[in-house]
């Protein structure tokens, strides 16, 4: 099963299953998988990437590290040259350094959070591999929550209990199509995002589901600064100012109270604290009534529209959906809490087609029926270290060891990190204010990165180890809420000297005397079969039939049992809140949370609150930076992955990411399609982009997708390629959630006249081979 195949073999990625064939030893051909009814064009990115010159061909060490230049404060990470190493020498050098750091500093000196999506296989999942390795050696400082839902993952358990129910169980497409009447979608239903499901989707049903909603006569309301965030079916567009949705929801809440359409019975039986919230809406506590006129001023939506919308949601069965993007912003906890509060005031929570949900259209799994059994996964072992950071506080941690900070009711202290180990993530794509991250990455003694490509993160590492791509190894793809598991068969031999992360870690574990703990005596092929076997046992224990591994492998896919019952968030709680309480202190939905109030935070009160962000169109900074930048997910790729591929490249122009700007804002700056612009921020940093003038964005708003590979000019503090994180803010959502606020910030845009620097993001650094790959 390890040999490559000249026929089309099944394979998978986070953006869909496909079939792949080796045309010759360096070239592949990809076609959609027959199980997929609406395949994503992103599958084509593999073709140009698999032998791209940005592949890492062998192990490298950074010259400055090798020469032992002062490691602390060494400002050469990110610009230094690299020295090729033989595998054995690389393993020897790194394992000695790992040993030194553990001996001198223990596991609190090692950061192994290693956030990132990696690739789709269940066994080779790089983050699981690095965690298992570091646990075998002695433990590590981990990270909690995600860049996706940092604020959401903290606020939801506090106010609604079990986050699984809210995040994965909001509602299903089927329920909404059958029973829904009106969907109020904050951030739209951007189905280009549903192309993706971590672990490997086998079908793409989101677009068709939205078309079906339209055909079923469900009213769709797209509350978003971008019209195309809901365009698979006709919808009403409410072009809200970025970052102001809470004010809009409060305006709606005021109207519901004014016209007497609040479901007070539901509030009395299923929630707690409404009596402390209503005076805030009415303005008795702070002297400001949150009327439609008040909201109109903040959101830049006419008061009549808000009044009319309140009338509609009061009349019809309403489902309120909040995209995760809204909580990747200052005070990101609030839109989720306020969305739950508004849905509770309407009283439909727990009924089919009504209530509240997060993220429909944002990811393949939302809206699908859940799996009955957990997907196969690699056990990560036990972490001997209990220290952690909220994931998006990485630069704060590296820059401020020993400093105290707040998180979710705890007072914590940043550890003093000496060794950073990253595999399967790209912080120089995903983190905010990348020039600050560049400074932070100078601090540790040693940075280790495994990747298949010379990403900007790899170019900030001391040790760079070449990982194989999924196309070069055997694995299983399986995602949440997906009806199939795919046998991922290799199409090509490993590139140059690349190795599987597993084999790299196994060799290092050997040098460190823990090989047996890490490998348990299995080869990677044996592990794949073993993990499948564990999944099969789960099914057998429940009396379900399941093919043997050999049958699965031969067939290329296996059916995954899904929940059959229609789901509706909290239907059991709704039916009997006493017998089925929520996992909150009161057992109910907490419209006021005594726990959160007891933390005494100045940026998160006891109930959801409108707080002015620092960077928004209504604030003072907008005088100098008058445009709100939205950096949302890219249509042509997953984050930064395979950016050199054709599906990603067609979304760019003149070698840079596209910046969409409204015709009025473009006219004011004398900009036309194809102009090169500098997008600058209050952080005295900027990125370059190519202009696209379009009224899909509201005025005052510009949009650029995330994920263009960071191509920094450190002297100019600019990214030549168009990575928005060159300018975003590196702060937590609040002391409660400490989530990432990458989605929104203020910028100014100006045309660059005269010579413009070229961007060459996908090239190896100095000292690394640029010849080995054929393309
Ligand atoms: N401004 C702004 N920034 C954002 C966001 C935003 O909305 N706005 N969104 C955020 C969100 S939601 C997320 S989830 C993050 C995503 O951030 P990441 O998950 O870090 O982004 P990816 O590009 O998926 O990075 C995965 C890396 O793993 C590598 N890789 C793939 N397979 C393997 C493997 O088998 N082994 C090894 N060793 N490496 C492998 C890939 O080449 C790639 O470099 O970005 C966040 N950043
Ligand atoms: N093709 C593709 N799909 C992806 C990904 C990818 O990289 N590529 N990444 C995946 C990941 S990791 C995640 S977490 C999800 C993220 O899913 P989301 O967070 O839903 O995705 P985004 O595209 O960042 O944002 C959706 C829309 O929210 C709108 N928006 C932004 N700010 C505001 C605001 O203040 N108010 C309102 N009302 N709307 C606002 C924007 O117009 C934006 O287009 O996407 C996943 N899907
Ligand atoms: Mo994400």
PDB file of C-alpha atoms in Angstrom, residues 247-518:
ATOM      1  CA  UNK A 247     -25.431  48.066  18.792  1.00  0.00           C
ATOM      2  CA  UNK A 248     -27.718  46.867  16.007  1.00  0.00           C
ATOM      3  CA  UNK A 249     -28.870  43.907  18.106  1.00  0.00           C
ATOM      4  CA  UNK A 250     -29.489  46.240  21.047  1.00  0.00           C
ATOM      5  CA  UNK A 251     -31.582  48.471  18.792  1.00  0.00           C
ATOM      6  CA  UNK A 252     -33.614  45.410  17.797  1.00  0.00           C
ATOM      7  CA  UNK A 253     -33.930  44.403  21.471  1.00  0.00           C
ATOM      8  CA  UNK A 254     -35.231  47.876  22.366  1.00  0.00           C
ATOM      9  CA  UNK A 255     -37.856  47.639  19.633  1.00  0.00           C
ATOM     10  CA  UNK A 256     -38.985  44.198  20.805  1.00  0.00           C
ATOM     11  CA  UNK A 257     -39.481  45.633  24.283  1.00  0.00           C
ATOM     12  CA  UNK A 258     -41.231  48.744  22.919  1.00  0.00           C
ATOM     13  CA  UNK A 259     -43.789  46.805  20.891  1.00  0.00           C
ATOM     14  CA  UNK A 260     -44.272  44.188  23.598  1.00  0.00           C
ATOM     15  CA  UNK A 261     -42.926  41.229  21.627  1.00  0.00           C
ATOM     16  CA  UNK A 262     -40.499  39.865  24.218  1.00  0.00           C
ATOM     17  CA  UNK A 263     -41.192  36.229  25.164  1.00  0.00           C
ATOM     18  CA  UNK A 264     -41.206  36.820  28.920  1.00  0.00           C
ATOM     19  CA  UNK A 265     -42.390  33.314  29.653  1.00  0.00           C
ATOM     20  CA  UNK A 266     -39.351  31.792  27.989  1.00  0.00           C
ATOM     21  CA  UNK A 267     -37.066  34.298  29.718  1.00  0.00           C
ATOM     22  CA  UNK A 268     -38.580  33.362  33.096  1.00  0.00           C
ATOM     23  CA  UNK A 269     -38.307  29.605  32.617  1.00  0.00           C
ATOM     24  CA  UNK A 270     -35.029  29.239  30.687  1.00  0.00           C
ATOM     25  CA  UNK A 271     -32.792  32.229  31.409  1.00  0.00           C
ATOM     26  CA  UNK A 272     -31.387  34.177  34.280  1.00  0.00           C
ATOM     27  CA  UNK A 273     -30.545  37.853  34.702  1.00  0.00           C
ATOM     28  CA  UNK A 274     -32.833  39.424  32.115  1.00  0.00           C
ATOM     29  CA  UNK A 275     -34.076  41.836  34.764  1.00  0.00           C
ATOM     30  CA  UNK A 276     -30.553  43.267  35.017  1.00  0.00           C
ATOM     31  CA  UNK A 277     -30.213  43.518  31.241  1.00  0.00           C
ATOM     32  CA  UNK A 278     -33.483  45.204  30.293  1.00  0.00           C
ATOM     33  CA  UNK A 279     -32.755  48.421  32.249  1.00  0.00           C
ATOM     34  CA  UNK A 280     -29.495  48.692  30.291  1.00  0.00           C
ATOM     35  CA  UNK A 281     -31.413  48.437  27.004  1.00  0.00           C
ATOM     36  CA  UNK A 282     -33.958  50.972  28.178  1.00  0.00           C
ATOM     37  CA  UNK A 283     -31.208  53.269  29.429  1.00  0.00           C
ATOM     38  CA  UNK A 284     -32.289  53.390  33.068  1.00  0.00           C
ATOM     39  CA  UNK A 285     -28.838  52.201  34.204  1.00  0.00           C
ATOM     40  CA  UNK A 286     -26.631  54.378  32.009  1.00  0.00           C
ATOM     41  CA  UNK A 287     -28.940  57.128  30.769  1.00  0.00           C
ATOM     42  CA  UNK A 288     -28.710  55.951  27.163  1.00  0.00           C
ATOM     43  CA  UNK A 289     -31.778  54.278  25.680  1.00  0.00           C
ATOM     44  CA  UNK A 290     -30.641  51.799  23.017  1.00  0.00           C
ATOM     45  CA  UNK A 291     -33.312  52.915  20.578  1.00  0.00           C
ATOM     46  CA  UNK A 292     -33.326  52.275  16.848  1.00  0.00           C
ATOM     47  CA  UNK A 293     -32.151  55.887  16.374  1.00  0.00           C
ATOM     48  CA  UNK A 294     -29.289  55.322  18.800  1.00  0.00           C
ATOM     49  CA  UNK A 295     -28.270  52.142  16.942  1.00  0.00           C
ATOM     50  CA  UNK A 296     -28.704  53.823  13.543  1.00  0.00           C
ATOM     51  CA  UNK A 297     -26.110  56.423  14.445  1.00  0.00           C
ATOM     52  CA  UNK A 298     -23.530  53.764  15.380  1.00  0.00           C
ATOM     53  CA  UNK A 299     -24.212  51.160  12.683  1.00  0.00           C
ATOM     54  CA  UNK A 300     -25.000  53.580   9.862  1.00  0.00           C
ATOM     55  CA  UNK A 301     -28.223  51.712   9.118  1.00  0.00           C
ATOM     56  CA  UNK A 302     -31.430  53.806   8.888  1.00  0.00           C
ATOM     57  CA  UNK A 303     -33.565  53.651  12.038  1.00  0.00           C
ATOM     58  CA  UNK A 304     -36.595  52.702   9.875  1.00  0.00           C
ATOM     59  CA  UNK A 305     -34.701  49.628   8.630  1.00  0.00           C
ATOM     60  CA  UNK A 306     -33.996  48.582  12.211  1.00  0.00           C
ATOM     61  CA  UNK A 307     -37.621  49.115  13.236  1.00  0.00           C
ATOM     62  CA  UNK A 308     -38.840  47.142  10.216  1.00  0.00           C
ATOM     63  CA  UNK A 309     -36.381  44.337  10.897  1.00  0.00           C
ATOM     64  CA  UNK A 310     -37.516  44.164  14.522  1.00  0.00           C
ATOM     65  CA  UNK A 311     -41.084  43.890  13.264  1.00  0.00           C
ATOM     66  CA  UNK A 312     -40.144  40.980  11.016  1.00  0.00           C
ATOM     67  CA  UNK A 313     -38.220  39.016  13.615  1.00  0.00           C
ATOM     68  CA  UNK A 314     -41.060  39.544  16.062  1.00  0.00           C
ATOM     69  CA  UNK A 315     -43.555  38.080  13.554  1.00  0.00           C
ATOM     70  CA  UNK A 316     -41.617  35.196  12.078  1.00  0.00           C
ATOM     71  CA  UNK A 317     -39.793  32.181  13.396  1.00  0.00           C
ATOM     72  CA  UNK A 318     -36.275  33.573  13.445  1.00  0.00           C
ATOM     73  CA  UNK A 319     -32.872  31.942  13.456  1.00  0.00           C
ATOM     74  CA  UNK A 320     -30.032  34.237  14.470  1.00  0.00           C
ATOM     75  CA  UNK A 321     -26.680  33.216  13.081  1.00  0.00           C
ATOM     76  CA  UNK A 322     -23.388  34.855  13.988  1.00  0.00           C
ATOM     77  CA  UNK A 323     -20.268  34.249  11.870  1.00  0.00           C
ATOM     78  CA  UNK A 324     -17.066  33.593  13.819  1.00  0.00           C
ATOM     79  CA  UNK A 325     -15.542  36.653  12.106  1.00  0.00           C
ATOM     80  CA  UNK A 326     -17.581  38.948  14.388  1.00  0.00           C
ATOM     81  CA  UNK A 327     -15.790  37.625  17.458  1.00  0.00           C
ATOM     82  CA  UNK A 328     -12.302  37.959  15.883  1.00  0.00           C
ATOM     83  CA  UNK A 329     -12.542  41.645  16.730  1.00  0.00           C
ATOM     84  CA  UNK A 330     -12.261  43.949  19.735  1.00  0.00           C
ATOM     85  CA  UNK A 331     -14.850  42.883  22.379  1.00  0.00           C
ATOM     86  CA  UNK A 332     -15.515  39.772  20.281  1.00  0.00           C
ATOM     87  CA  UNK A 333     -17.337  38.066  23.157  1.00  0.00           C
ATOM     88  CA  UNK A 334     -20.201  40.559  22.882  1.00  0.00           C
ATOM     89  CA  UNK A 335     -21.804  39.743  19.500  1.00  0.00           C
ATOM     90  CA  UNK A 336     -22.088  36.076  20.506  1.00  0.00           C
ATOM     91  CA  UNK A 337     -23.530  36.857  23.944  1.00  0.00           C
ATOM     92  CA  UNK A 338     -25.870  39.465  22.515  1.00  0.00           C
ATOM     93  CA  UNK A 339     -26.951  37.095  19.732  1.00  0.00           C
ATOM     94  CA  UNK A 340     -27.901  34.489  22.338  1.00  0.00           C
ATOM     95  CA  UNK A 341     -29.655  37.177  24.384  1.00  0.00           C
ATOM     96  CA  UNK A 342     -31.676  38.431  21.411  1.00  0.00           C
ATOM     97  CA  UNK A 343     -32.637  34.874  20.422  1.00  0.00           C
ATOM     98  CA  UNK A 344     -33.735  34.259  24.028  1.00  0.00           C
ATOM     99  CA  UNK A 345     -35.888  37.418  23.970  1.00  0.00           C
ATOM    100  CA  UNK A 346     -37.570  36.034  20.845  1.00  0.00           C
ATOM    101  CA  UNK A 347     -38.147  32.768  22.700  1.00  0.00           C
ATOM    102  CA  UNK A 348     -37.419  30.347  19.840  1.00  0.00           C
ATOM    103  CA  UNK A 349     -34.325  28.676  21.258  1.00  0.00           C
ATOM    104  CA  UNK A 350     -34.625  24.894  21.070  1.00  0.00           C
ATOM    105  CA  UNK A 351     -37.378  24.865  18.420  1.00  0.00           C
ATOM    106  CA  UNK A 352     -36.709  23.615  14.866  1.00  0.00           C
ATOM    107  CA  UNK A 353     -35.750  26.423  12.496  1.00  0.00           C
ATOM    108  CA  UNK A 354     -35.438  28.981  15.325  1.00  0.00           C
ATOM    109  CA  UNK A 355     -32.935  30.097  17.922  1.00  0.00           C
ATOM    110  CA  UNK A 356     -29.257  30.806  17.668  1.00  0.00           C
ATOM    111  CA  UNK A 357     -26.216  29.357  15.938  1.00  0.00           C
ATOM    112  CA  UNK A 358     -22.629  30.134  15.135  1.00  0.00           C
ATOM    113  CA  UNK A 359     -20.985  29.856  11.762  1.00  0.00           C
ATOM    114  CA  UNK A 360     -23.471  28.439   9.233  1.00  0.00           C
ATOM    115  CA  UNK A 361     -21.536  28.479   5.965  1.00  0.00           C
ATOM    116  CA  UNK A 362     -18.280  29.265   7.757  1.00  0.00           C
ATOM    117  CA  UNK A 363     -17.048  25.707   7.785  1.00  0.00           C
ATOM    118  CA  UNK A 364     -18.231  22.493   6.165  1.00  0.00           C
ATOM    119  CA  UNK A 365     -19.409  20.901   9.399  1.00  0.00           C
ATOM    120  CA  UNK A 366     -21.909  23.574  10.471  1.00  0.00           C
ATOM    121  CA  UNK A 367     -25.427  22.565   9.499  1.00  0.00           C
ATOM    122  CA  UNK A 368     -24.585  18.911   8.793  1.00  0.00           C
ATOM    123  CA  UNK A 369     -25.732  15.976  10.896  1.00  0.00           C
ATOM    124  CA  UNK A 370     -23.036  15.104  13.487  1.00  0.00           C
ATOM    125  CA  UNK A 371     -20.984  11.893  13.474  1.00  0.00           C
ATOM    126  CA  UNK A 372     -22.137   9.221  15.869  1.00  0.00           C
ATOM    127  CA  UNK A 373     -18.555   8.193  16.691  1.00  0.00           C
ATOM    128  CA  UNK A 374     -15.365  10.155  17.180  1.00  0.00           C
ATOM    129  CA  UNK A 375     -13.016  10.133  14.158  1.00  0.00           C
ATOM    130  CA  UNK A 376      -9.679   8.297  14.441  1.00  0.00           C
ATOM    131  CA  UNK A 377      -6.922  10.418  15.970  1.00  0.00           C
ATOM    132  CA  UNK A 378      -3.387  10.004  17.235  1.00  0.00           C
ATOM    133  CA  UNK A 379      -3.169   9.877  21.051  1.00  0.00           C
ATOM    134  CA  UNK A 380      -1.020  12.797  22.183  1.00  0.00           C
ATOM    135  CA  UNK A 381       0.101  11.329  25.510  1.00  0.00           C
ATOM    136  CA  UNK A 382       0.100  13.166  28.828  1.00  0.00           C
ATOM    137  CA  UNK A 383       1.564  16.641  29.238  1.00  0.00           C
ATOM    138  CA  UNK A 384       3.689  16.901  32.387  1.00  0.00           C
ATOM    139  CA  UNK A 385       3.398  20.702  32.261  1.00  0.00           C
ATOM    140  CA  UNK A 386       0.130  22.419  33.102  1.00  0.00           C
ATOM    141  CA  UNK A 387       1.046  25.911  31.933  1.00  0.00           C
ATOM    142  CA  UNK A 388      -0.667  27.387  28.884  1.00  0.00           C
ATOM    143  CA  UNK A 389      -1.437  30.619  27.080  1.00  0.00           C
ATOM    144  CA  UNK A 390      -4.557  31.677  25.201  1.00  0.00           C
ATOM    145  CA  UNK A 391      -3.376  30.870  21.690  1.00  0.00           C
ATOM    146  CA  UNK A 392      -3.275  34.406  20.271  1.00  0.00           C
ATOM    147  CA  UNK A 393      -1.032  35.741  23.054  1.00  0.00           C
ATOM    148  CA  UNK A 394       2.112  34.232  21.502  1.00  0.00           C
ATOM    149  CA  UNK A 395       3.970  37.507  20.866  1.00  0.00           C
ATOM    150  CA  UNK A 396       2.976  38.897  24.278  1.00  0.00           C
ATOM    151  CA  UNK A 397       4.380  35.748  25.874  1.00  0.00           C
ATOM    152  CA  UNK A 398       7.696  35.839  24.015  1.00  0.00           C
ATOM    153  CA  UNK A 399       8.163  39.579  24.577  1.00  0.00           C
ATOM    154  CA  UNK A 400       7.078  39.699  28.235  1.00  0.00           C
ATOM    155  CA  UNK A 401       8.265  36.663  30.219  1.00  0.00           C
ATOM    156  CA  UNK A 402       7.268  36.913  33.869  1.00  0.00           C
ATOM    157  CA  UNK A 403       4.562  39.489  33.200  1.00  0.00           C
ATOM    158  CA  UNK A 404       1.056  38.997  34.608  1.00  0.00           C
ATOM    159  CA  UNK A 405      -2.114  39.046  32.539  1.00  0.00           C
ATOM    160  CA  UNK A 406      -5.803  38.202  32.878  1.00  0.00           C
ATOM    161  CA  UNK A 407      -7.628  35.368  31.198  1.00  0.00           C
ATOM    162  CA  UNK A 408     -11.127  34.071  31.875  1.00  0.00           C
ATOM    163  CA  UNK A 409     -11.098  34.844  35.590  1.00  0.00           C
ATOM    164  CA  UNK A 410      -7.503  33.773  36.201  1.00  0.00           C
ATOM    165  CA  UNK A 411      -4.469  35.944  36.863  1.00  0.00           C
ATOM    166  CA  UNK A 412      -1.640  34.261  34.947  1.00  0.00           C
ATOM    167  CA  UNK A 413       2.074  34.865  34.335  1.00  0.00           C
ATOM    168  CA  UNK A 414       3.821  34.456  30.995  1.00  0.00           C
ATOM    169  CA  UNK A 415       6.486  31.718  31.071  1.00  0.00           C
ATOM    170  CA  UNK A 416      10.066  32.330  29.950  1.00  0.00           C
ATOM    171  CA  UNK A 417      10.283  30.392  26.700  1.00  0.00           C
ATOM    172  CA  UNK A 418      13.668  29.182  25.442  1.00  0.00           C
ATOM    173  CA  UNK A 419      12.624  26.735  22.743  1.00  0.00           C
ATOM    174  CA  UNK A 420       9.735  27.139  20.293  1.00  0.00           C
ATOM    175  CA  UNK A 421       8.668  24.072  18.319  1.00  0.00           C
ATOM    176  CA  UNK A 422       6.233  24.517  15.395  1.00  0.00           C
ATOM    177  CA  UNK A 423       4.906  21.906  12.990  1.00  0.00           C
ATOM    178  CA  UNK A 424       1.750  22.294  10.890  1.00  0.00           C
ATOM    179  CA  UNK A 425       1.097  25.998  11.429  1.00  0.00           C
ATOM    180  CA  UNK A 426       2.189  29.305  10.004  1.00  0.00           C
ATOM    181  CA  UNK A 427       2.196  32.038  12.660  1.00  0.00           C
ATOM    182  CA  UNK A 428       3.693  34.463  10.124  1.00  0.00           C
ATOM    183  CA  UNK A 429       0.416  34.058   8.308  1.00  0.00           C
ATOM    184  CA  UNK A 430      -2.026  33.717  11.183  1.00  0.00           C
ATOM    185  CA  UNK A 431      -0.857  36.086  13.869  1.00  0.00           C
ATOM    186  CA  UNK A 432      -1.546  39.821  14.006  1.00  0.00           C
ATOM    187  CA  UNK A 433       0.964  42.696  13.706  1.00  0.00           C
ATOM    188  CA  UNK A 434       3.617  40.495  12.066  1.00  0.00           C
ATOM    189  CA  UNK A 435       6.411  43.016  12.483  1.00  0.00           C
ATOM    190  CA  UNK A 436       5.852  42.737  16.232  1.00  0.00           C
ATOM    191  CA  UNK A 437       5.855  38.936  15.929  1.00  0.00           C
ATOM    192  CA  UNK A 438       9.162  39.216  14.063  1.00  0.00           C
ATOM    193  CA  UNK A 439      10.596  41.036  17.097  1.00  0.00           C
ATOM    194  CA  UNK A 440       9.081  38.439  19.440  1.00  0.00           C
ATOM    195  CA  UNK A 441      10.650  35.593  17.481  1.00  0.00           C
ATOM    196  CA  UNK A 442      14.136  36.999  18.178  1.00  0.00           C
ATOM    197  CA  UNK A 443      13.715  36.217  21.897  1.00  0.00           C
ATOM    198  CA  UNK A 444      13.936  32.420  22.356  1.00  0.00           C
ATOM    199  CA  UNK A 445      17.252  30.547  22.228  1.00  0.00           C
ATOM    200  CA  UNK A 446      16.006  28.183  19.541  1.00  0.00           C
ATOM    201  CA  UNK A 447      13.113  27.994  17.105  1.00  0.00           C
ATOM    202  CA  UNK A 448      12.331  24.737  15.288  1.00  0.00           C
ATOM    203  CA  UNK A 449       9.956  24.475  12.339  1.00  0.00           C
ATOM    204  CA  UNK A 450       8.837  21.515  10.256  1.00  0.00           C
ATOM    205  CA  UNK A 451       7.045  22.410   7.053  1.00  0.00           C
ATOM    206  CA  UNK A 452       6.930  21.242   3.471  1.00  0.00           C
ATOM    207  CA  UNK A 453       7.481  24.830   2.301  1.00  0.00           C
ATOM    208  CA  UNK A 454       9.737  27.801   2.975  1.00  0.00           C
ATOM    209  CA  UNK A 455       7.002  29.837   4.626  1.00  0.00           C
ATOM    210  CA  UNK A 456       7.901  33.019   6.413  1.00  0.00           C
ATOM    211  CA  UNK A 457       7.695  31.019   9.653  1.00  0.00           C
ATOM    212  CA  UNK A 458      10.297  28.563   8.341  1.00  0.00           C
ATOM    213  CA  UNK A 459      12.451  31.587   7.473  1.00  0.00           C
ATOM    214  CA  UNK A 460      12.263  32.640  11.141  1.00  0.00           C
ATOM    215  CA  UNK A 461      13.480  29.245  12.416  1.00  0.00           C
ATOM    216  CA  UNK A 462      16.888  28.043  13.528  1.00  0.00           C
ATOM    217  CA  UNK A 463      16.204  24.433  12.578  1.00  0.00           C
ATOM    218  CA  UNK A 464      14.139  23.824   9.456  1.00  0.00           C
ATOM    219  CA  UNK A 465      13.067  20.243   8.782  1.00  0.00           C
ATOM    220  CA  UNK A 466      11.497  19.274   5.431  1.00  0.00           C
ATOM    221  CA  UNK A 467       8.135  17.550   5.877  1.00  0.00           C
ATOM    222  CA  UNK A 468       6.444  15.437   3.254  1.00  0.00           C
ATOM    223  CA  UNK A 469       3.103  16.510   1.830  1.00  0.00           C
ATOM    224  CA  UNK A 470       0.076  14.239   2.202  1.00  0.00           C
ATOM    225  CA  UNK A 471       0.481  13.326  -1.476  1.00  0.00           C
ATOM    226  CA  UNK A 472       3.684  11.538  -0.530  1.00  0.00           C
ATOM    227  CA  UNK A 473       2.350   9.361   2.312  1.00  0.00           C
ATOM    228  CA  UNK A 474      -0.405   7.058   3.525  1.00  0.00           C
ATOM    229  CA  UNK A 475      -3.178   8.323   5.796  1.00  0.00           C
ATOM    230  CA  UNK A 476      -6.898   8.429   6.604  1.00  0.00           C
ATOM    231  CA  UNK A 477      -9.101  11.486   6.070  1.00  0.00           C
ATOM    232  CA  UNK A 478     -12.090  11.938   8.336  1.00  0.00           C
ATOM    233  CA  UNK A 479     -13.874  15.135   9.375  1.00  0.00           C
ATOM    234  CA  UNK A 480     -16.614  16.061  11.808  1.00  0.00           C
ATOM    235  CA  UNK A 481     -20.170  15.769  10.432  1.00  0.00           C
ATOM    236  CA  UNK A 482     -19.033  14.091   7.201  1.00  0.00           C
ATOM    237  CA  UNK A 483     -20.589  10.885   5.918  1.00  0.00           C
ATOM    238  CA  UNK A 484     -17.376   9.320   4.559  1.00  0.00           C
ATOM    239  CA  UNK A 485     -13.831   8.478   5.503  1.00  0.00           C
ATOM    240  CA  UNK A 486     -11.241   8.435   2.704  1.00  0.00           C
ATOM    241  CA  UNK A 487      -8.167   6.241   2.216  1.00  0.00           C
ATOM    242  CA  UNK A 488      -5.449   8.780   1.399  1.00  0.00           C
ATOM    243  CA  UNK A 489      -3.113   7.022  -0.996  1.00  0.00           C
ATOM    244  CA  UNK A 490       0.218   8.500  -2.063  1.00  0.00           C
ATOM    245  CA  UNK A 491       0.724   9.694  -5.636  1.00  0.00           C
ATOM    246  CA  UNK A 492       4.414  10.608  -5.559  1.00  0.00           C
ATOM    247  CA  UNK A 493       7.571   9.614  -3.696  1.00  0.00           C
ATOM    248  CA  UNK A 494       8.740  12.076  -1.019  1.00  0.00           C
ATOM    249  CA  UNK A 495      10.332  15.207  -2.474  1.00  0.00           C
ATOM    250  CA  UNK A 496      14.149  15.290  -2.253  1.00  0.00           C
ATOM    251  CA  UNK A 497      15.100  14.429   1.349  1.00  0.00           C
ATOM    252  CA  UNK A 498      11.715  15.281   2.899  1.00  0.00           C
ATOM    253  CA  UNK A 499      10.496  12.937   5.655  1.00  0.00           C
ATOM    254  CA  UNK A 500       7.193  12.407   7.413  1.00  0.00           C
ATOM    255  CA  UNK A 501       6.916  14.417  10.652  1.00  0.00           C
ATOM    256  CA  UNK A 502       6.454  11.084  12.391  1.00  0.00           C
ATOM    257  CA  UNK A 503       9.799   9.747  11.186  1.00  0.00           C
ATOM    258  CA  UNK A 504      11.561  13.010  12.059  1.00  0.00           C
ATOM    259  CA  UNK A 505      10.165  12.857  15.595  1.00  0.00           C
ATOM    260  CA  UNK A 506      10.878   9.132  15.911  1.00  0.00           C
ATOM    261  CA  UNK A 507      14.541   9.734  15.074  1.00  0.00           C
ATOM    262  CA  UNK A 508      14.798  12.662  17.530  1.00  0.00           C
ATOM    263  CA  UNK A 509      13.037  10.562  20.165  1.00  0.00           C
ATOM    264  CA  UNK A 510      15.695   7.890  19.547  1.00  0.00           C
ATOM    265  CA  UNK A 511      18.485  10.402  20.268  1.00  0.00           C
ATOM    266  CA  UNK A 512      16.632  11.469  23.418  1.00  0.00           C
ATOM    267  CA  UNK A 513      16.070   7.891  24.628  1.00  0.00           C
ATOM    268  CA  UNK A 514      12.268   7.902  24.320  1.00  0.00           C
ATOM    269  CA  UNK A 515      11.725   6.251  20.955  1.00  0.00           C
ATOM    270  CA  UNK A 516       9.533   3.477  22.360  1.00  0.00           C
ATOM    271  CA  UNK A 517       7.319   5.949  24.186  1.00  0.00           C
ATOM    272  CA  UNK A 518       6.835   7.948  20.991  1.00  0.00           C
TER     273      UNK A 518
END
